[in-house]
Amino acid sequence: MNELVNVHETLSSLTGADFVDCLYQLQNHIIANADPSALIDPPIKHYFAPNIYVREMYAPAGSVIIGEMHKTEHICTVISGRATIYSEHGKVEIKGGQTFVSPMGAKRLFVIEEDLVFQTVHHTKLTDLDEIRKELLVPDEEFQKFRLANSLEVNL
């Protein structure tokens, strides 16, 4: 439990590129050291309309999720539930009924307070999920290069 308190205090005190770098370090530490049975991908539903892809995630209360970095702005809608999000811009609580625009290059940590249903809406002509990932997501090993190329704050 003390480790979670330390993570909360550290993430709450960082902004900008310092936050993004720290979150990637945390993500790598978790992947390298966590019990593999404790690492789960939340259930996802996929919806398609012409030129639109909607990704809906369900996350149970008590979950902690580190989100992917996206190459483009996109719409996010909280269908139900409540979570605290840590990002390079600080900490914010989201709850059912909220919609917001996520900027490109955002990297976030979600602490799920109440069972959460969360959607992201993306413009794409693709329907193959692997191809959609390539089009929309920044590979972890390329995040600094992406942020630099898009004039987002970077620690060098």
Short mmCIF file of C-alpha atoms in Angstrom, two decimals:
data_model
loop_
_atom_site.label_atom_id
_atom_site.label_comp_id
_atom_site.label_asym_id
_atom_site.label_seq_id
_atom_site.Cartn_x
_atom_site.Cartn_y
_atom_site.Cartn_z
CA MET A 1 0.00 0.00 0.00
CA ASN A 2 2.88 2.40 0.76
CA GLU A 3 4.10 1.97 -2.82
CA LEU A 4 0.70 3.16 -4.10
CA VAL A 5 0.83 6.21 -1.82
CA ASN A 6 4.34 7.00 -3.09
CA VAL A 7 3.20 6.64 -6.72
CA HIS A 8 0.22 8.94 -6.06
CA GLU A 9 2.43 11.58 -4.43
CA THR A 10 5.04 11.37 -7.20
CA LEU A 11 2.53 11.55 -10.06
CA SER A 12 0.61 14.38 -8.39
CA SER A 13 3.78 16.47 -8.18
CA LEU A 14 4.87 16.08 -11.83
CA THR A 15 3.69 17.84 -14.97
CA GLY A 16 4.71 18.01 -18.61
CA ALA A 17 7.48 15.80 -19.94
CA ASP A 18 8.55 14.85 -16.40
CA PHE A 19 5.15 13.23 -15.84
CA VAL A 20 5.20 11.41 -19.20
CA ASP A 21 8.71 10.07 -18.59
CA CYS A 22 7.80 8.92 -15.08
CA LEU A 23 4.63 7.19 -16.29
CA TYR A 24 6.58 5.25 -18.94
CA GLN A 25 9.10 4.24 -16.26
CA LEU A 26 6.24 3.07 -14.03
CA GLN A 27 4.66 1.16 -16.92
CA ASN A 28 7.96 -0.59 -17.72
CA HIS A 29 8.52 -1.41 -14.03
CA ILE A 30 5.05 -2.93 -13.71
CA ILE A 31 5.45 -5.02 -16.86
CA ALA A 32 8.87 -6.26 -15.74
CA ASN A 33 8.02 -7.00 -12.10
CA ALA A 34 4.31 -7.67 -11.66
CA ASP A 35 2.80 -11.11 -11.32
CA PRO A 36 1.64 -11.83 -14.89
CA SER A 37 -1.73 -13.04 -13.59
CA ALA A 38 -2.29 -9.56 -12.10
CA LEU A 39 -1.86 -7.87 -15.49
CA ILE A 40 -5.13 -7.96 -17.38
CA ASP A 41 -6.48 -6.19 -20.41
CA PRO A 42 -9.90 -4.72 -19.68
CA PRO A 43 -12.78 -6.05 -21.79
CA ILE A 44 -13.14 -4.04 -25.00
CA LYS A 45 -16.04 -3.68 -27.44
CA HIS A 46 -15.47 -2.30 -30.93
CA TYR A 47 -18.04 -0.37 -32.99
CA PHE A 48 -17.72 0.81 -36.57
CA ALA A 49 -19.60 3.28 -38.76
CA PRO A 50 -18.39 4.83 -42.03
CA ASN A 51 -15.05 6.51 -41.19
CA ILE A 52 -15.63 6.13 -37.44
CA TYR A 53 -14.23 3.68 -34.91
CA VAL A 54 -15.48 3.58 -31.32
CA ARG A 55 -13.58 1.65 -28.68
CA GLU A 56 -15.45 0.92 -25.46
CA MET A 57 -13.62 -0.27 -22.36
CA TYR A 58 -15.02 -1.71 -19.15
CA ALA A 59 -12.82 -1.38 -16.05
CA PRO A 60 -13.88 -2.62 -12.62
CA ALA A 61 -13.51 -0.49 -9.49
CA GLY A 62 -10.05 -0.81 -7.98
CA SER A 63 -8.32 -1.15 -11.36
CA VAL A 64 -5.34 0.95 -12.35
CA ILE A 65 -4.86 1.44 -16.10
CA ILE A 66 -2.05 3.13 -17.98
CA GLY A 67 -3.47 4.33 -21.28
CA GLU A 68 -1.88 4.30 -24.71
CA MET A 69 -0.47 7.44 -26.34
CA HIS A 70 -2.56 8.44 -29.37
CA LYS A 71 -1.30 10.11 -32.55
CA THR A 72 -4.43 12.23 -32.98
CA GLU A 73 -7.01 14.14 -31.00
CA HIS A 74 -10.11 12.09 -30.29
CA ILE A 75 -13.37 12.24 -28.38
CA CYS A 76 -13.67 10.50 -24.99
CA THR A 77 -17.00 9.78 -23.32
CA VAL A 78 -17.55 8.42 -19.83
CA ILE A 79 -20.69 6.31 -20.14
CA SER A 80 -20.84 5.37 -16.46
CA GLY A 81 -18.67 5.13 -13.38
CA ARG A 82 -15.98 7.33 -11.90
CA ALA A 83 -12.18 7.51 -12.13
CA THR A 84 -9.29 9.78 -11.26
CA ILE A 85 -6.99 10.52 -14.19
CA TYR A 86 -3.39 11.62 -13.80
CA SER A 87 -1.81 13.28 -16.84
CA GLU A 88 0.92 15.73 -17.72
CA HIS A 89 -1.65 18.48 -17.06
CA GLY A 90 -2.44 17.33 -13.52
CA LYS A 91 -5.16 15.29 -11.85
CA VAL A 92 -8.85 15.31 -12.73
CA GLU A 93 -11.90 13.26 -11.77
CA ILE A 94 -14.17 11.97 -14.52
CA LYS A 95 -17.64 10.50 -14.10
CA GLY A 96 -20.55 9.18 -16.11
CA GLY A 97 -22.07 11.66 -18.53
CA GLN A 98 -18.86 13.56 -19.29
CA THR A 99 -17.39 14.00 -22.77
CA PHE A 100 -14.06 15.64 -23.58
CA VAL A 101 -11.46 15.95 -26.32
CA SER A 102 -8.21 14.14 -25.68
CA PRO A 103 -5.20 15.89 -27.20
CA MET A 104 -2.72 13.99 -29.31
CA GLY A 105 0.27 12.70 -27.39
CA ALA A 106 -1.51 12.42 -24.05
CA LYS A 107 -0.36 9.66 -21.68
CA ARG A 108 -2.60 8.98 -18.68
CA LEU A 109 -2.98 6.80 -15.63
CA PHE A 110 -6.56 5.92 -14.65
CA VAL A 111 -7.46 4.95 -11.09
CA ILE A 112 -10.94 3.43 -11.30
CA GLU A 113 -13.08 4.49 -8.33
CA GLU A 114 -16.41 3.00 -9.55
CA ASP A 115 -16.94 0.44 -12.34
CA LEU A 116 -16.17 2.45 -15.48
CA VAL A 117 -17.47 2.27 -19.04
CA PHE A 118 -15.32 4.57 -21.19
CA GLN A 119 -15.41 5.19 -24.95
CA THR A 120 -12.96 6.75 -27.36
CA VAL A 121 -14.13 7.86 -30.81
CA HIS A 122 -11.67 8.00 -33.71
CA HIS A 123 -11.78 9.02 -37.36
CA THR A 124 -10.48 6.17 -39.53
CA LYS A 125 -11.46 4.32 -42.66
CA LEU A 126 -9.85 1.14 -41.31
CA THR A 127 -11.71 -1.79 -39.75
CA ASP A 128 -8.81 -4.18 -39.05
CA LEU A 129 -7.91 -3.74 -35.36
CA ASP A 130 -4.17 -4.32 -35.86
CA GLU A 131 -4.09 -1.71 -38.62
CA ILE A 132 -6.13 0.70 -36.50
CA ARG A 133 -3.57 0.35 -33.67
CA LYS A 134 -0.75 1.19 -36.10
CA GLU A 135 -2.64 4.21 -37.41
CA LEU A 136 -3.80 5.63 -34.07
CA LEU A 137 -1.26 4.66 -31.39
CA VAL A 138 2.31 5.75 -30.75
CA PRO A 139 4.57 2.74 -30.12
CA ASP A 140 6.05 2.97 -26.61
CA GLU A 141 9.63 3.05 -27.90
CA GLU A 142 8.80 6.05 -30.14
CA PHE A 143 7.02 8.32 -27.66
CA GLN A 144 9.85 10.87 -27.29
CA LYS A 145 10.41 11.06 -31.05
CA PHE A 146 6.64 11.54 -31.58
CA ARG A 147 6.36 14.27 -28.94
CA LEU A 148 9.40 16.08 -30.34
CA ALA A 149 8.11 15.89 -33.94
CA ASN A 150 4.77 17.35 -32.82
CA SER A 151 6.25 20.17 -30.70
CA LEU A 152 5.09 18.57 -27.46
CA GLU A 153 7.31 19.00 -24.40
CA VAL A 154 10.17 16.46 -24.27
CA ASN A 155 12.99 15.72 -21.83
CA LEU A 156 16.20 15.00 -23.74
#
